[in-house]
Short mmCIF file of C-alpha atoms in Angstrom, two decimals:
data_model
loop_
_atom_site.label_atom_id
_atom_site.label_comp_id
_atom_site.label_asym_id
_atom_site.label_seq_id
_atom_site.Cartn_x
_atom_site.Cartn_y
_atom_site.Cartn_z
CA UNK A 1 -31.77 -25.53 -187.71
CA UNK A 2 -29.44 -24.18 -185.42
CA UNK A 3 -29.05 -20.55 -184.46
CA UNK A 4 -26.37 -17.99 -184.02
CA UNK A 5 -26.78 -14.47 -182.66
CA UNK A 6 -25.57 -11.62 -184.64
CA UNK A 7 -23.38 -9.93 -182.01
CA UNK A 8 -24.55 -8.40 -178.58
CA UNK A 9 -27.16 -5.95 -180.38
CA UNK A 10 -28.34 -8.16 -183.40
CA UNK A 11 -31.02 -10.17 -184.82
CA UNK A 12 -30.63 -14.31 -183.72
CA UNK A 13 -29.77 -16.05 -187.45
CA UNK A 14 -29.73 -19.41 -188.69
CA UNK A 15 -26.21 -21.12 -187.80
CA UNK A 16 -25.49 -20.83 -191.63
CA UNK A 17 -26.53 -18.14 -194.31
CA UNK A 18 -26.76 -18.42 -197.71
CA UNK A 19 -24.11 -16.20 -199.64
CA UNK A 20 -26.10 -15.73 -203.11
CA UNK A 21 -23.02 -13.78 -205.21
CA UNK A 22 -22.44 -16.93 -207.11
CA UNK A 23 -25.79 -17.15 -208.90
CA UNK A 24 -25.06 -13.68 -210.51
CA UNK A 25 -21.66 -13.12 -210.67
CA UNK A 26 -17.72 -13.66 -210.52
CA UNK A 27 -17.71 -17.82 -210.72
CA UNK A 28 -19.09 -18.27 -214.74
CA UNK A 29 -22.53 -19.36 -215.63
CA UNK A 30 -25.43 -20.12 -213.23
CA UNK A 31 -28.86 -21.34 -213.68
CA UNK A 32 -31.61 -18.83 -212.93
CA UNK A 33 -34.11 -22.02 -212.40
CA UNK A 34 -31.44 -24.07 -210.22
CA UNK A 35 -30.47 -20.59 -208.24
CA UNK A 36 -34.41 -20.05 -207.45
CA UNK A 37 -34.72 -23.76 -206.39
CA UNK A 38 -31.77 -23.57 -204.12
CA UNK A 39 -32.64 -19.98 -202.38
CA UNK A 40 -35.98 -21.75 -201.42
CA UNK A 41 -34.64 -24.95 -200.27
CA UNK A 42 -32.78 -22.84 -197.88
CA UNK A 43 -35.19 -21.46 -196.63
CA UNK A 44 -37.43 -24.80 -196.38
CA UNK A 45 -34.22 -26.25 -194.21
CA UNK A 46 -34.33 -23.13 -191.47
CA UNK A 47 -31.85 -20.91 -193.25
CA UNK A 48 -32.93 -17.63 -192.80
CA UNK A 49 -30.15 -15.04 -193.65
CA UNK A 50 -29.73 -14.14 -197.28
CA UNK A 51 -26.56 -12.36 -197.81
CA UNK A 52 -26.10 -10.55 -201.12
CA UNK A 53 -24.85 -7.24 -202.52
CA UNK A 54 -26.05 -4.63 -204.75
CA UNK A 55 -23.54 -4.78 -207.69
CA UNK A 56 -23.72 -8.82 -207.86
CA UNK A 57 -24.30 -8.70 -211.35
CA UNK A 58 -25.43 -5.24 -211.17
CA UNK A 59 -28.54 -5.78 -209.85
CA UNK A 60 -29.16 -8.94 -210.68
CA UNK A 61 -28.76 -11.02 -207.67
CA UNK A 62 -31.31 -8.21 -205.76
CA UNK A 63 -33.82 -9.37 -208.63
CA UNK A 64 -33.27 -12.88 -207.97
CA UNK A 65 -33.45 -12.90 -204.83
CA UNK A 66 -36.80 -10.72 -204.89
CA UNK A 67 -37.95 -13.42 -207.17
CA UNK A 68 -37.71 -16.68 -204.72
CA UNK A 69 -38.45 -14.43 -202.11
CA UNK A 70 -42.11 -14.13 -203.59
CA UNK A 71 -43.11 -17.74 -201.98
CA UNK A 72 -41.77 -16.84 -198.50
CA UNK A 73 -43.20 -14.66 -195.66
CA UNK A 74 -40.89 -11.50 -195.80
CA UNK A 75 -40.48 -11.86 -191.68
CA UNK A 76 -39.23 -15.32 -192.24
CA UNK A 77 -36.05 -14.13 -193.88
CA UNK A 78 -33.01 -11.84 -192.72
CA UNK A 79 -31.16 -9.65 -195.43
CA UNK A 80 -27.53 -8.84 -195.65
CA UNK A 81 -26.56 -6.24 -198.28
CA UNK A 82 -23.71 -4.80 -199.53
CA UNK A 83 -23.23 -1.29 -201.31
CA UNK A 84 -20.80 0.77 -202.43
CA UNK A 85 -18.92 -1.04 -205.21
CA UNK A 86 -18.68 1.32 -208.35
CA UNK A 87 -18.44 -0.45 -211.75
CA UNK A 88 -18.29 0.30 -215.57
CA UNK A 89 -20.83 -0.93 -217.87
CA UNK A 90 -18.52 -3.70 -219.15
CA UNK A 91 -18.22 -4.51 -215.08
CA UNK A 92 -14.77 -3.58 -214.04
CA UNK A 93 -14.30 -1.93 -210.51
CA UNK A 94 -13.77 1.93 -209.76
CA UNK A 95 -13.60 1.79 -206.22
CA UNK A 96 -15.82 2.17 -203.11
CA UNK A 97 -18.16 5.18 -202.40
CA UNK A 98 -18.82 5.82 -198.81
CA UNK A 99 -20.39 8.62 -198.72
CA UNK A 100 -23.75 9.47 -197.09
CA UNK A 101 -25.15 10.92 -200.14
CA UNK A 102 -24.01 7.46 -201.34
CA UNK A 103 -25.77 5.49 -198.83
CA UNK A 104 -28.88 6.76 -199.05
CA UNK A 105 -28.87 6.63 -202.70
CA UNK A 106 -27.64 2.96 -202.84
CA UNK A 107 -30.15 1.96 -200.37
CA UNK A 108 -33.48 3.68 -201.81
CA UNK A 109 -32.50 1.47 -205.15
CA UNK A 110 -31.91 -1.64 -203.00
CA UNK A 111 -35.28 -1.33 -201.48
CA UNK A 112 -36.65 -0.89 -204.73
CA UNK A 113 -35.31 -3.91 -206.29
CA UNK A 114 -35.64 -6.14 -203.68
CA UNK A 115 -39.69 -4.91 -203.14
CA UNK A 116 -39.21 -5.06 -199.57
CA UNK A 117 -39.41 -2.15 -196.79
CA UNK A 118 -36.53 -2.91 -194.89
CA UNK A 119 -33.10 -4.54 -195.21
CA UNK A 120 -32.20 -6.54 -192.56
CA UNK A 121 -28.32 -5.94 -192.12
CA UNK A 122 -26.67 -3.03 -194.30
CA UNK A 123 -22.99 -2.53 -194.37
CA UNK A 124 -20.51 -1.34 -197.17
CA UNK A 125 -18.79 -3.68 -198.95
CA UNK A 126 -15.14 -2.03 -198.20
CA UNK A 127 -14.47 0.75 -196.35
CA UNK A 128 -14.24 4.07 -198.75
CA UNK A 129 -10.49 5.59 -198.09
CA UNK A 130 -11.58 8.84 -198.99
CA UNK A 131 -14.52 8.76 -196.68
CA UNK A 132 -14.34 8.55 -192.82
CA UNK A 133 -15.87 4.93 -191.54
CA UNK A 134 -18.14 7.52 -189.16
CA UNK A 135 -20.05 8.99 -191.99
CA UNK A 136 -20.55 5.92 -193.83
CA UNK A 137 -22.09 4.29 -190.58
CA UNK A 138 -23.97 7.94 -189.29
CA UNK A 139 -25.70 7.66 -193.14
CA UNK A 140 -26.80 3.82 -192.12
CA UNK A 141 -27.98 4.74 -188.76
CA UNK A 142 -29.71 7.66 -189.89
CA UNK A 143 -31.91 4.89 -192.58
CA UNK A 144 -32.10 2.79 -189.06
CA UNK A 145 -34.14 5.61 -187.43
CA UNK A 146 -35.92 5.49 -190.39
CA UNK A 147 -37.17 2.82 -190.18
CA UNK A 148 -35.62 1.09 -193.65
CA UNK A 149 -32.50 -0.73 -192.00
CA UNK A 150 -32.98 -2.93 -189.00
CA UNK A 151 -28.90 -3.45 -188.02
CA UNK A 152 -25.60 -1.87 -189.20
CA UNK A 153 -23.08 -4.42 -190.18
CA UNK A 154 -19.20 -3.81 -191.27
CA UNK A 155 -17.42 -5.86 -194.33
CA UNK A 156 -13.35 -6.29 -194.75
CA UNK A 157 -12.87 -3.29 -191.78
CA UNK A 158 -10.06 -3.44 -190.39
CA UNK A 159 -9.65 -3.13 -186.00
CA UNK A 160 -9.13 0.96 -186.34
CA UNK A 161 -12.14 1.16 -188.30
CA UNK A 162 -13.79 -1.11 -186.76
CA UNK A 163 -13.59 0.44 -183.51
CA UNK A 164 -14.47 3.79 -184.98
CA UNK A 165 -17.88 2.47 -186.25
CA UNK A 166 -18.82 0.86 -182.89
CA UNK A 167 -18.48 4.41 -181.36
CA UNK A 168 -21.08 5.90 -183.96
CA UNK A 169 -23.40 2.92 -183.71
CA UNK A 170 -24.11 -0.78 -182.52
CA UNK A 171 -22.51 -2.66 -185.19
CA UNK A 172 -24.31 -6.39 -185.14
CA UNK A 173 -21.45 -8.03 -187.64
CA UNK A 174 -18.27 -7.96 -189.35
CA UNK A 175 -18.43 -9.73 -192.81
CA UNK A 176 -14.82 -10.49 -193.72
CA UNK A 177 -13.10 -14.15 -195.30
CA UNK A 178 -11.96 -17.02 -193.13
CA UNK A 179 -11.22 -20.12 -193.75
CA UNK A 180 -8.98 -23.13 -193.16
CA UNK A 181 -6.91 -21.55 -195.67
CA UNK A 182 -7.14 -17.94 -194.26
CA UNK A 183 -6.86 -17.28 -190.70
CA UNK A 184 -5.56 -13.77 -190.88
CA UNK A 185 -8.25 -12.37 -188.71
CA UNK A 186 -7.39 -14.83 -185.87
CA UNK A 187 -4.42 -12.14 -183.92
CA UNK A 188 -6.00 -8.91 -184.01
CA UNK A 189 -9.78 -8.71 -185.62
CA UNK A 190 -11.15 -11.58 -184.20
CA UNK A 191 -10.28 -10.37 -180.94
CA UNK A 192 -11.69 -7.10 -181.79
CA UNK A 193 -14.88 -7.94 -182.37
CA UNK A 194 -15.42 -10.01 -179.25
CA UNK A 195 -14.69 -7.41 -177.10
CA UNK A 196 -17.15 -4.85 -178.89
CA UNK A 197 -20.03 -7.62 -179.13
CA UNK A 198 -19.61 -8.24 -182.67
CA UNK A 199 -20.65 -10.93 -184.66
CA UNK A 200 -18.60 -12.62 -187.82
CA UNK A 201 -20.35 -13.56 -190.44
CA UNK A 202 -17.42 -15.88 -192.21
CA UNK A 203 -17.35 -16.00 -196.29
CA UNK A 204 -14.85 -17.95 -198.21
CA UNK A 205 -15.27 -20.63 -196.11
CA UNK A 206 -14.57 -23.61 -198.61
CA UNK A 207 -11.83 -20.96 -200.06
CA UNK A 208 -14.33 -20.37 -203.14
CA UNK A 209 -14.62 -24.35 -203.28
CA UNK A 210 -11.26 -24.64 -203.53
CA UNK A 211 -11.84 -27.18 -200.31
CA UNK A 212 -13.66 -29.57 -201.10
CA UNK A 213 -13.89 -32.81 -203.43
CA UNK A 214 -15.37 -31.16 -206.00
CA UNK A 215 -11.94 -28.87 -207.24
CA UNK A 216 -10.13 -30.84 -210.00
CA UNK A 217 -6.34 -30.32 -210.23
CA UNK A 218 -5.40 -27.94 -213.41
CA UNK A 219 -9.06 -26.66 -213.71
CA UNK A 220 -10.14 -24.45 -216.40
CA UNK A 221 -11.84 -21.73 -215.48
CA UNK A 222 -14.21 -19.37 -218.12
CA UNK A 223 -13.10 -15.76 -218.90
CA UNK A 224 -15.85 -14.75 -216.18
CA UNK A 225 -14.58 -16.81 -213.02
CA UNK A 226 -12.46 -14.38 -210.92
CA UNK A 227 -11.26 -17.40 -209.65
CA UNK A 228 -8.84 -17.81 -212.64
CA UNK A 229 -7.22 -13.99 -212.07
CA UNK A 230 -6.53 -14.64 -208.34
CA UNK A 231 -3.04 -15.77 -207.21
CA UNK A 232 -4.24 -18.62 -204.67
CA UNK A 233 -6.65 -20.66 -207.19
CA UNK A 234 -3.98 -20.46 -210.03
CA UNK A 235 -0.81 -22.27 -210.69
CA UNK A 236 1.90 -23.38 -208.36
CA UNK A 237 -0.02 -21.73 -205.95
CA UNK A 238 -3.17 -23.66 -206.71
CA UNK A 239 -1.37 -27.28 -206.91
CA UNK A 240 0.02 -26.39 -203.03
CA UNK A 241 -2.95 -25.19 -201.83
CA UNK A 242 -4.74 -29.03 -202.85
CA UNK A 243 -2.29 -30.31 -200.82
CA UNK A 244 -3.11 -28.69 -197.69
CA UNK A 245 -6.89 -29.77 -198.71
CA UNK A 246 -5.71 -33.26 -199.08
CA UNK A 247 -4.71 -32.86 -195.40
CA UNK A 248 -8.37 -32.11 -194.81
CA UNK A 249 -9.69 -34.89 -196.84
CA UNK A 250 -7.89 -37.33 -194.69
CA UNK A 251 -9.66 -36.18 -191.80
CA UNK A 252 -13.16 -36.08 -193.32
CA UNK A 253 -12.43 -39.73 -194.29
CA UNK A 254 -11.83 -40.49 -190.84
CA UNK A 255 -15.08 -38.86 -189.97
CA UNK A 256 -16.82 -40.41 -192.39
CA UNK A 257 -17.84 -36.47 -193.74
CA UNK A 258 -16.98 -34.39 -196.98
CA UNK A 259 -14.16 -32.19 -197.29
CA UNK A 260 -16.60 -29.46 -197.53
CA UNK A 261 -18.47 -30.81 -194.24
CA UNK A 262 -15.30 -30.79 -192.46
CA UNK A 263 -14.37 -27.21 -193.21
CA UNK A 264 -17.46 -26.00 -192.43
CA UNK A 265 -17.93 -27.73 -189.18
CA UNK A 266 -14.37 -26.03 -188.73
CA UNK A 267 -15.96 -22.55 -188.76
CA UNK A 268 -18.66 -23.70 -186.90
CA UNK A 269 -16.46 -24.47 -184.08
CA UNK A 270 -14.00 -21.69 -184.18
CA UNK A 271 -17.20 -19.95 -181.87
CA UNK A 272 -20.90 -19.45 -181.15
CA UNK A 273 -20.12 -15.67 -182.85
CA UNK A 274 -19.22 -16.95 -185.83
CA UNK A 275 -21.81 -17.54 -189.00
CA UNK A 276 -20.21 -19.15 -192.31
CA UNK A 277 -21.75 -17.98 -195.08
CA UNK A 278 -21.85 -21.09 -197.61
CA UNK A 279 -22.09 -20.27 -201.31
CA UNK A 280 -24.37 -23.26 -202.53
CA UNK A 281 -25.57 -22.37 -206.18
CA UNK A 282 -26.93 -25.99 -206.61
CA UNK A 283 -29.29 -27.75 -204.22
CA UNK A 284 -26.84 -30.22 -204.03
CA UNK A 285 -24.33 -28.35 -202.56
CA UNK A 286 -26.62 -26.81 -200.41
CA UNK A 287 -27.43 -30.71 -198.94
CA UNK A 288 -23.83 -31.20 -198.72
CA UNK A 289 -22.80 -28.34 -196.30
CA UNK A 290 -26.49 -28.36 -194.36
CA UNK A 291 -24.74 -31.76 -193.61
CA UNK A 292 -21.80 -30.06 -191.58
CA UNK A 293 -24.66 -29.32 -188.63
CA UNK A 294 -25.22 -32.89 -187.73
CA UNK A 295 -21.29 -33.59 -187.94
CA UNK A 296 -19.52 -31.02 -185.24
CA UNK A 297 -15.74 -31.30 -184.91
CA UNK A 298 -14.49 -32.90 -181.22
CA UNK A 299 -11.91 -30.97 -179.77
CA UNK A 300 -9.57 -33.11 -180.31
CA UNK A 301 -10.43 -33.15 -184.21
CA UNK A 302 -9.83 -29.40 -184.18
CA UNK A 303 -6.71 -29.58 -182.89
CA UNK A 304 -5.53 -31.93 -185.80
CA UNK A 305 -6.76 -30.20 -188.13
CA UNK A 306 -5.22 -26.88 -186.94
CA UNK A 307 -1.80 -28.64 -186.42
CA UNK A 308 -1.95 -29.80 -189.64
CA UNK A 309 -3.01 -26.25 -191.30
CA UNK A 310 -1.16 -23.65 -189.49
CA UNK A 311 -2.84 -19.90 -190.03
CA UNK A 312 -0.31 -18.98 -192.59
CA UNK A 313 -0.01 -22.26 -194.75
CA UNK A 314 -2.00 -21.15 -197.91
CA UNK A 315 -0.04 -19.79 -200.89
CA UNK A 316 -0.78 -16.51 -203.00
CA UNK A 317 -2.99 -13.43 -202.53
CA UNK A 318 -6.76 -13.77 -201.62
CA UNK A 319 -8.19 -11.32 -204.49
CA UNK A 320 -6.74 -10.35 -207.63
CA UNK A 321 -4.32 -7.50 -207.57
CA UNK A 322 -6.55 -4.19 -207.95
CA UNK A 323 -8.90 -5.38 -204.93
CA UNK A 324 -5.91 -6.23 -202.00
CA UNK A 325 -5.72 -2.68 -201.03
CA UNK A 326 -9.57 -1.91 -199.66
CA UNK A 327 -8.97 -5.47 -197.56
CA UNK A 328 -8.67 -5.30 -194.16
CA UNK A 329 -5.51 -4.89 -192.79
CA UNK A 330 -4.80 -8.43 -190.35
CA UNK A 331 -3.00 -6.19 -187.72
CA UNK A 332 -3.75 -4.37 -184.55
#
């Protein structure tokens, strides 16, 4: 396994993390058995960050992850964890709580649930509006000096707030979407985060498996996908979006690789700074992007495949409606 430094002032990671919101929530039905399986084949192939939140599945994911955790050396394993997400029982969002009261409360449960003493990196999931970025990150450094958080990590910050953290506290990463299909952090964020030190650890990578071979066209999606109330996995929107992953298919055939290989080798090569975060429920997608390690993209093969895929090719919105405004803004 290859590894990655989290920023200037974090912990060294394995090249790619496992993002574990898919075995609890947002993309239909998973399988607790297959979930547990794939967590610990992971961590038998080198992976050793974990990244999950505290509202995936309200709690669930925490449990699960708890659960594989069980068979593994705690020092073995780095966790990312989100908070702040406020839900109704039936699971709808309220909005993001960024308060230090908030924090510490969110992060005592989090402990709890997880049976562990520390969390590895510990960021909000979107910045709070109504709360300065300074007190969110002063309550996480505060449970650093504690002892019970190890790093301070940011998630969908824009530069102004991201700058604004780094003077509080060393911030080890940004967690924030990019992908062949979403390169909005490429003029302004990106930038800002090399400067400060800052890691990115990159989700979305395979655009929610929209790249890849495995996305049929005019796919059904349950009443529980999110995928099927976002603008850039439905309709029109969807059909153009397969044909910019066609573009990437014929590449991967070239390189004898998947289309899921190929993106992910992308990220890979976009900088040493930058961690994807692959979203493998099944062991077998798990094999499939551990693959992207042994198949790195030439120069020459990045420039294709950026020619081919300018930054703003992708059609439709990211999220559903209700969750664009707490994303980062992409501008200086």
């Amino acid at each position: 396994m290859l590894h990655r430094a989290l920023g200037t002032t974090g912990p060294q990671v394995s090249a790619l993390g496992l993002g574990c919101m898919g075995m609890s929530a947002l993309y239909g039905p998973a399988d607790r058995d297959e979930s547990l399986a794939t967590v610990h084949a992971a961590l038998d192939a080198g992976i050793t960050l974990l990244d999950t939140g505290d509202f995936y599945g309200m709690g669930h994911n925490e449990l699960l992850i708890r659960d594989a955790l069980r068979a593994h050396r705690r020092e073995e394993v780095q966790l990312s964890v989100k908070f702040g997400a406020l839900r109704r029982p039936d699971g709808t969002f309220l909005g993001y709580d960024g308060r230090p009261e908030a924090v510490h409360t969110s992060l005592a449960y989090s402990l709890k649930r997880l049976d562990t003493d520390h969390i590895d990196i510990y960021r909000i999931a979107r910045c709070d509006p109504q709360v300065p970025i300074e007190d969110t990150v002063g309550a996480i450094s505060e449970a650093v000096q504690a002892g019970h958080v190890r790093h301070i990590g940011l998630s969908e910050a824009g530069c102004a707030s991201i700058r604004r953290a780094a003077a509080v506290a060393p911030i080890a990463d940004l967690q924030i979407e990019y992908s062949l299909l979403g390169r909005g952090i490429e003029d302004h964020i990106l930038p800002a985060c090399r400067e400060l030190g800052i890691a990115v650890t990159a989700y979305g990578v395979l655009a929610r498996g929209l790249i890849s071979d495995n996305w049929p066209r005019n796919r059904a999606f349950t009443p529980d996908d999110v995928r099927g109330h976002t603008p850039r996995y439905t309709g029109a929107n969807a059909e153009y979006n397969l044909g910019l992953v066609d573009t990437v298919r014929a590449l991967a055939k070239d390189r004898g690789t998947t289309v899921a290989q190929t993106a992910i080798a992308w990220a890979l090569a976009k900088g040493p700074d930058i961690v994807p975060l692959i979203g493998a429920r099944t062991r077998e997608r798990l094999a499939e992007a551990l693959g992207a390690l042994d198949a790195p993209l030439t120069p020459e093969e990045l420039t294709r495949i950026e020619e081919a895929i300018p930054p703003d090719a992708a059609r439709g919105d990211r999220y559903p409606a209700d969750q664009m405004p707490y994303l980062a803004p992409h501008t200086a």
